[in-house]
Tab-separated table of C-alpha atoms in Angstrom:
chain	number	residue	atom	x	y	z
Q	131	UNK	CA	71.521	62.584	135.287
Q	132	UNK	CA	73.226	59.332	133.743
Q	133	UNK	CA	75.644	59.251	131.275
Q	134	UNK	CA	77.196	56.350	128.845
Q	135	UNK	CA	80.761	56.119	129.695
Q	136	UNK	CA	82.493	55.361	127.089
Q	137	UNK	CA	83.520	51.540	128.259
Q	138	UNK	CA	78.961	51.316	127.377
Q	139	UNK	CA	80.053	53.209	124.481
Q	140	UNK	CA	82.380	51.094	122.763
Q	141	UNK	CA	80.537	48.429	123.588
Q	142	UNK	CA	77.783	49.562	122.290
Q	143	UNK	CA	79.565	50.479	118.957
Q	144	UNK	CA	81.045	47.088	118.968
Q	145	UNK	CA	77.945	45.223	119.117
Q	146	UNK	CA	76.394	46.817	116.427
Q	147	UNK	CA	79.796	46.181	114.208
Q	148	UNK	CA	79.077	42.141	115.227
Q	149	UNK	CA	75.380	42.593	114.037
Q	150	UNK	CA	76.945	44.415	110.449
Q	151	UNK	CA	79.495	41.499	110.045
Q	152	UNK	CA	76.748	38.974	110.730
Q	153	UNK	CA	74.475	40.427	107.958
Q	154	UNK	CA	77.438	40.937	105.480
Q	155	UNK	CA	78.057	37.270	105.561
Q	156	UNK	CA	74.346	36.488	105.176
Q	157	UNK	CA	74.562	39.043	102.066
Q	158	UNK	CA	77.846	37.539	100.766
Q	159	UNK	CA	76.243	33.566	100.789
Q	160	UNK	CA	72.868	34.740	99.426
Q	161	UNK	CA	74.574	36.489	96.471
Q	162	UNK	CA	76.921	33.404	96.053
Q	163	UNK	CA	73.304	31.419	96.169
Q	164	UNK	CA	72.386	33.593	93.454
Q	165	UNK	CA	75.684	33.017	91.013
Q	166	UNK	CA	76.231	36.899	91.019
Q	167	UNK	CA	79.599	38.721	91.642
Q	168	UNK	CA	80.188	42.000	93.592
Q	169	UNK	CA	79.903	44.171	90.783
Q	170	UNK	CA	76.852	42.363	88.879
Q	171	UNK	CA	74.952	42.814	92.366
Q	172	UNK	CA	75.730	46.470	92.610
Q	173	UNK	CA	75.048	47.343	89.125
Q	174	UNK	CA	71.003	45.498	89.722
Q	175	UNK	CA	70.761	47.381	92.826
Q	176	UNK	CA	72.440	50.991	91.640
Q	177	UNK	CA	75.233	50.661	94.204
Q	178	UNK	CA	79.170	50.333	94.139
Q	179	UNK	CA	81.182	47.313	93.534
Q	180	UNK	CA	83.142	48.786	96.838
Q	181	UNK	CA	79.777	48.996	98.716
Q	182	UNK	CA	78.722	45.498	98.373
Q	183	UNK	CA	82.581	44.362	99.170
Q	184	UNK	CA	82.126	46.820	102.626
Q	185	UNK	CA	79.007	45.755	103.504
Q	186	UNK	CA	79.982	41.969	103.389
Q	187	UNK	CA	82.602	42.461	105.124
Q	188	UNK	CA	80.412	44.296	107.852
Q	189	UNK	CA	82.221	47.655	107.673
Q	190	UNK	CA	79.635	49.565	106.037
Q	191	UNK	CA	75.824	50.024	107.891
Q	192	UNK	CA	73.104	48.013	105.851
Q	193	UNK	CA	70.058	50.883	104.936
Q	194	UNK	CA	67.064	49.510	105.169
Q	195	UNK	CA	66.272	50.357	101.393
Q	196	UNK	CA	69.225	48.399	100.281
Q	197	UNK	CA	68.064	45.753	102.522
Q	198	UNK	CA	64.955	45.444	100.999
Q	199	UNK	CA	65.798	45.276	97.606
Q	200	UNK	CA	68.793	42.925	98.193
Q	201	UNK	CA	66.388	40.521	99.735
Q	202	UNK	CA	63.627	40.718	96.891
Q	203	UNK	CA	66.570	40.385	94.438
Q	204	UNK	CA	68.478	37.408	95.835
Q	205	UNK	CA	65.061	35.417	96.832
Q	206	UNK	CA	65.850	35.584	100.816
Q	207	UNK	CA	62.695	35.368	101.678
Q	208	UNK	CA	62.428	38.124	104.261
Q	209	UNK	CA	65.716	37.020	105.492
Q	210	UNK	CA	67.464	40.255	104.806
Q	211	UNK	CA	64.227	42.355	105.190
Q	212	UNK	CA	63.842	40.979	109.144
Q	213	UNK	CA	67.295	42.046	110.417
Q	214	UNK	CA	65.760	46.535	109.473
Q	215	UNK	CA	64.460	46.673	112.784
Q	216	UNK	CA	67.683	44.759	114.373
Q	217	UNK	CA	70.494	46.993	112.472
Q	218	UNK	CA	68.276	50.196	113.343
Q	219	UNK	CA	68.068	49.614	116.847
Q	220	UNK	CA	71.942	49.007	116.895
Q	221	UNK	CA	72.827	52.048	114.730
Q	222	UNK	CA	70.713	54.131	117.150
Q	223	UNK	CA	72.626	52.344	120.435
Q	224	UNK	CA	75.904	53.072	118.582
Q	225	UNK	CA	77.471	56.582	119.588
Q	226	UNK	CA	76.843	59.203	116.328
Q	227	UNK	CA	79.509	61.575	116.520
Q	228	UNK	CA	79.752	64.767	114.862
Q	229	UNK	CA	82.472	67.250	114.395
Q	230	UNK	CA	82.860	70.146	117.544
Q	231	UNK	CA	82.289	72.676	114.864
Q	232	UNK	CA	78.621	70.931	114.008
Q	233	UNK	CA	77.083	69.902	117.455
Q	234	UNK	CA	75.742	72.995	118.077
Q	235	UNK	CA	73.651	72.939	114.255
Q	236	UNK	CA	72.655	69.384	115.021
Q	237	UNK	CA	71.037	70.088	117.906
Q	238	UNK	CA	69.086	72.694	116.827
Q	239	UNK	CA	68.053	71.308	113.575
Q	240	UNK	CA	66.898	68.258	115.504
Q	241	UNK	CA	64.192	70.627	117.196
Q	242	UNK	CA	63.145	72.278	113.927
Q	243	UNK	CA	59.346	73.159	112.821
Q	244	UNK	CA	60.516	74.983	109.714
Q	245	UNK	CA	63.775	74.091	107.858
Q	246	UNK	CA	64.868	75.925	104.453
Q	247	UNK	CA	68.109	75.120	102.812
Q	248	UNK	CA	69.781	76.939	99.530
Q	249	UNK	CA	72.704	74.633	98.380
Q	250	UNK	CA	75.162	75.353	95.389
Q	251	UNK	CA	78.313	73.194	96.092
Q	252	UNK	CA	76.716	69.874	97.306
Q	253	UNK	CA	73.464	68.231	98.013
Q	254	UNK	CA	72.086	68.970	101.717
Q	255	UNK	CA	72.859	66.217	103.945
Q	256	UNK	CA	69.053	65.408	104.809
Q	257	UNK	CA	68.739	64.123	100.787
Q	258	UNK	CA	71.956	62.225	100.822
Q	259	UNK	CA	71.594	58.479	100.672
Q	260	UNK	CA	74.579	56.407	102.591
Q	261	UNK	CA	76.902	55.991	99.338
Q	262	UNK	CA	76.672	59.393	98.355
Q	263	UNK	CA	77.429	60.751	102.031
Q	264	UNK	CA	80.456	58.163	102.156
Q	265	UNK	CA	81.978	59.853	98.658
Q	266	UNK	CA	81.559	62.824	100.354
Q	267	UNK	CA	83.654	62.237	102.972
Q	268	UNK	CA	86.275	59.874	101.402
Q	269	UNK	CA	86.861	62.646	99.429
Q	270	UNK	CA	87.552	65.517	102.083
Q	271	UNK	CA	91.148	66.572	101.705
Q	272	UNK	CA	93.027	66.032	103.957
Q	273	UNK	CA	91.831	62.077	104.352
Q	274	UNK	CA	89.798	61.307	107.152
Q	275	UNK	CA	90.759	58.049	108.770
Q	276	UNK	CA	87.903	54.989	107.844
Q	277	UNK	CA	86.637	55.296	111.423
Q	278	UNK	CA	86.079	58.996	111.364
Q	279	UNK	CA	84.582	58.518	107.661
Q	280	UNK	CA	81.632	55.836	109.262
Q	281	UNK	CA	80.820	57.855	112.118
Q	282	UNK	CA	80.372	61.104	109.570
Q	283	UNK	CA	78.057	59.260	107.710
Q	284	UNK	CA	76.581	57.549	110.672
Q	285	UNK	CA	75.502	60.620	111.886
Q	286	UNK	CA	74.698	62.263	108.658
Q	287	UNK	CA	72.182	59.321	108.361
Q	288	UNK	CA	70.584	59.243	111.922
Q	289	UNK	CA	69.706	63.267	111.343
Q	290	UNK	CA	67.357	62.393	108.726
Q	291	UNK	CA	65.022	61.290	110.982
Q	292	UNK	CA	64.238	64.861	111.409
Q	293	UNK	CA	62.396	65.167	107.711
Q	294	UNK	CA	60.052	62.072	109.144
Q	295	UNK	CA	59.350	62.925	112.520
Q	296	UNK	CA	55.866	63.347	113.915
Q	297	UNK	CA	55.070	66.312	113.525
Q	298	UNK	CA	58.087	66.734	110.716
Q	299	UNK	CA	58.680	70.161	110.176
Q	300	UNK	CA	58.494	72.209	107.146
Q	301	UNK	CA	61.263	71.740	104.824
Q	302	UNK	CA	62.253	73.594	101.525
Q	303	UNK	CA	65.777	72.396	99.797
Q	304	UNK	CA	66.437	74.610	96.807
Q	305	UNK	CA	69.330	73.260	94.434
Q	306	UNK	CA	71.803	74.703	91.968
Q	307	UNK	CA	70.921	72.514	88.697
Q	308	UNK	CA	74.810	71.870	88.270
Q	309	UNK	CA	75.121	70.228	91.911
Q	310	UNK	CA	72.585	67.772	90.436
Q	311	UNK	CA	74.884	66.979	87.410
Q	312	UNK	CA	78.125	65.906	89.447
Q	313	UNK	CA	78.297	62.411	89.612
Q	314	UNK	CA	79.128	61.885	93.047
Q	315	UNK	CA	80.639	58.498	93.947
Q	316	UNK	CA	80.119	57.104	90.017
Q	317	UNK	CA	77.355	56.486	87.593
Q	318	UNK	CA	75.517	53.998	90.275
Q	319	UNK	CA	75.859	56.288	93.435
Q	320	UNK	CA	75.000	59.338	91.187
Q	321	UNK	CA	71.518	57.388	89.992
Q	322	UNK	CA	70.462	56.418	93.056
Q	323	UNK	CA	71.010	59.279	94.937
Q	324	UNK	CA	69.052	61.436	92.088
Q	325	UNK	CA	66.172	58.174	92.428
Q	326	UNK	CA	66.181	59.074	96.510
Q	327	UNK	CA	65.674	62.839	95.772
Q	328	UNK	CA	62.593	62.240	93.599
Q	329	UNK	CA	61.768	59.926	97.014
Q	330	UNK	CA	61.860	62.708	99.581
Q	331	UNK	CA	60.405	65.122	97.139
Q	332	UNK	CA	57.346	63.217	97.486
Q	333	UNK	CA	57.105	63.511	101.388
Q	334	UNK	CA	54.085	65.969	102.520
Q	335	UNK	CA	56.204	68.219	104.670
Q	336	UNK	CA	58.902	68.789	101.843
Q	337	UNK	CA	59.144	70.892	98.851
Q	338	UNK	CA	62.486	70.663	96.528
Q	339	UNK	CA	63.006	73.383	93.599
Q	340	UNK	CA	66.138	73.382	91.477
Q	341	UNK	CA	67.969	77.015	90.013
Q	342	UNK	CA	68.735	76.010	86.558
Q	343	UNK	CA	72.029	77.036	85.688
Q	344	UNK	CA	71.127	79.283	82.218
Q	345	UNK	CA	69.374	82.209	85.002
Q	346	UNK	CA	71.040	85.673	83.901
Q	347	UNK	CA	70.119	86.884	87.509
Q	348	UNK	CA	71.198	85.313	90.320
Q	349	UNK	CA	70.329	86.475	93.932
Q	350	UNK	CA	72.831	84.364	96.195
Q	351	UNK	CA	76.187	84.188	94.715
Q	352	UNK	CA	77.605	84.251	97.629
Q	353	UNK	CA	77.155	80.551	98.598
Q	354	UNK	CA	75.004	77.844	100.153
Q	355	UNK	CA	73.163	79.019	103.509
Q	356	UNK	CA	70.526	77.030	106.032
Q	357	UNK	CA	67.562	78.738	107.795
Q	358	UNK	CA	66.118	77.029	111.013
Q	359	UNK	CA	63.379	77.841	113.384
Q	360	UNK	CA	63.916	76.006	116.561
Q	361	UNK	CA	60.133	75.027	118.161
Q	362	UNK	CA	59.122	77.959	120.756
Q	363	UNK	CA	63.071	80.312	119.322
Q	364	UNK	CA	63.433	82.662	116.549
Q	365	UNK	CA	64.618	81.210	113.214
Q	366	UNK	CA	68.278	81.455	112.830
Q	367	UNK	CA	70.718	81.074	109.970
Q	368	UNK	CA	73.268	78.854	109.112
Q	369	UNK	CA	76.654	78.785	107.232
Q	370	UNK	CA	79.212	76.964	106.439
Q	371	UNK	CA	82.398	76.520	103.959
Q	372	UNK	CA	85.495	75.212	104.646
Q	373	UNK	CA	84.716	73.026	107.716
Q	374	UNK	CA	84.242	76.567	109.414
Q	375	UNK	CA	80.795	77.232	110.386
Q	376	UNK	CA	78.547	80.629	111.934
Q	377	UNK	CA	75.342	80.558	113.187
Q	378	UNK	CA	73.290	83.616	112.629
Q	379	UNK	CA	71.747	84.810	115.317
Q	380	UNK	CA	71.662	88.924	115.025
Q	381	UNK	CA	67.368	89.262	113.777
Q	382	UNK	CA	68.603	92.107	111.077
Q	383	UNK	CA	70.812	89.337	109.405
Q	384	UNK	CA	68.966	86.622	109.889
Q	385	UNK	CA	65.555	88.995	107.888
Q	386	UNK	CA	68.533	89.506	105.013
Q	387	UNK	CA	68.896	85.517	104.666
Q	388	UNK	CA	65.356	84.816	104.907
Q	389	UNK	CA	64.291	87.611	102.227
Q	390	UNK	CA	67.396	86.150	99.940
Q	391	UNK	CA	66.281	82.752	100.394
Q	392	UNK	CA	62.634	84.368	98.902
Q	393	UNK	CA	64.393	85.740	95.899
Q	394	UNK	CA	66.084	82.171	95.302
Q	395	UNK	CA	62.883	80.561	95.556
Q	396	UNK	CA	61.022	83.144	93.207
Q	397	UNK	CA	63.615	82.496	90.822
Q	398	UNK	CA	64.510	78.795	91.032
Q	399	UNK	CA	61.796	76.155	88.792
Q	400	UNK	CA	58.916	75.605	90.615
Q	401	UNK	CA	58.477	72.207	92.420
Q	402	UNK	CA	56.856	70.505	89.225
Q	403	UNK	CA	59.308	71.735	86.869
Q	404	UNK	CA	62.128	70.319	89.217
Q	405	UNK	CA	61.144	67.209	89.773
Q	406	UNK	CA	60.422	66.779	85.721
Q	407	UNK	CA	64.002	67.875	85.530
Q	408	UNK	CA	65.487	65.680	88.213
Q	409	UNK	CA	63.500	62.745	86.298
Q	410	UNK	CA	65.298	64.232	82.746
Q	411	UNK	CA	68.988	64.240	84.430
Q	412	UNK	CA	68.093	60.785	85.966
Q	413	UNK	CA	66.790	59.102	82.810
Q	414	UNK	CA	69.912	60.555	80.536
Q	415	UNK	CA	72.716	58.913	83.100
């Protein structure tokens, strides 16, 4: 079997920077076109001041949804728009690295046919858009170096291609209502990332619920947890605080999660009422 050396590697990884620097400039002279500063941008688009400076300078990955709505904004003319396919491609060819303590997770969650995540510290990382994941882990103490920090949320990105798969699998993310009220990376970040939730609530194969916080009863105090069934394996559980993670394998322990995550479910606002709540939090900020 062949394998990428990592000479193809860095290559690789260096080709797709060239590509990032070549759209930054494009982004920087349309926006200059356009008489708007950094900030003014950022604020029409419901992104950072800092992201807009990164991605002109080609160290942050261009998404595809800021793409297109930096190109309808700035009258580009598809100019932005054409280079998705392009900057996918080379994100793809780039190596995604994740830590030791997370490959094994990754690969199994990238098999999936039923996915259910409870989450009362931080928003799963299938929901988070790329600002919100880089907060994340600028924050992490101690400081990850800025090359460690892209690849994180390089690969944090590149496993949401799990929730649109063909077929995707079944997905259930039920959130503590507070997680929802942290403003994560600032005011902008924090809108947009609650604006993308609302957007993957809407997929077919996913269902989001939210625990509001005033519940007298709570079933899972004990933290966030992750169950995964693996096409053709038993569904296992997943945990993890601390950068130290367990997967679950034992079936009696596994049954406790799964009935827990039940309880959670029973409990938490029903899909309606959490998307109506999302769209409250969203329209207050």
């Amino acid at each position: 079997m062949e394998t990428t050396g990592p000479a193809d590697g860095e290559d690789e990884a260096e080709e797709a920077a060239d590509l990032f620097r070549v759209v930054g400039r494009q982004l920087r002279l349309l926006r200059e076109r356009a008489g708007l500063t950094q900030r003014e941008l950022g604020e029409r688009l419901g992104y950072s001041e800092e992201l807009i400076r990164s991605l002109e300078r080609g160290r942050r990955t261009p998404q595809a949804e800021f793409l297109d709505a930096a190109d309808e904004l700035l009258d580009a003319g598809g100019l932005l728009a054409a280079a998705k396919e392009d900057v996918a491609r080379a994100r793809t060819r780039a190596r995604v690295r994740h830590p030791s303590w997370f490959k094994d997770y990754a690969r199994l969650e990238s098999q999936a046919v039923e996915l259910h995540a409870y989450s009362s510290l931080s928003l799963p990382g299938l929901v988070q858009t790329e600002a919100h994941a880089r907060a994340v882990f600028t924050s992490r103490q101690p400081l990850l170096p800025e090359d460690v920090v892209e690849q994180r949320v390089l690969a944090r990105l590149e496993r949401q291609q799990v929730l649109t798969q063909w077929p995707p699998p079944l997905t259930t993310f039920t959130v503590e209502e507070s997680v929802l009220l942290r403003p994560t990376g600032g005011r902008n970040v924090h809108r947009a990332q609650l604006r993308h939730l609302l957007k993957v609530a809407s997929f077919r194969n996913v269902e989001l619920q939210v625990m509001p916080t005033d519940r007298e009863e709570h079933p899972s105090l004990g933290g966030p947890f992750i169950l995964l069934t693996p096409k053709g394996r038993p569904q296992v559980g997943y945990l993890e605080i601390q950068n130290t993670s367990k997967l679950v394998t034992d079936p009696e322990e596994v049954r406790i999660l799964a009935a827990r995550y039940g309880s959670i479910r029973g409990q938490a606002l029903n899909p309606r009422e959490s998307l109506t709540l999302i769209e409250k939090i969203w329209g207050e900020l």
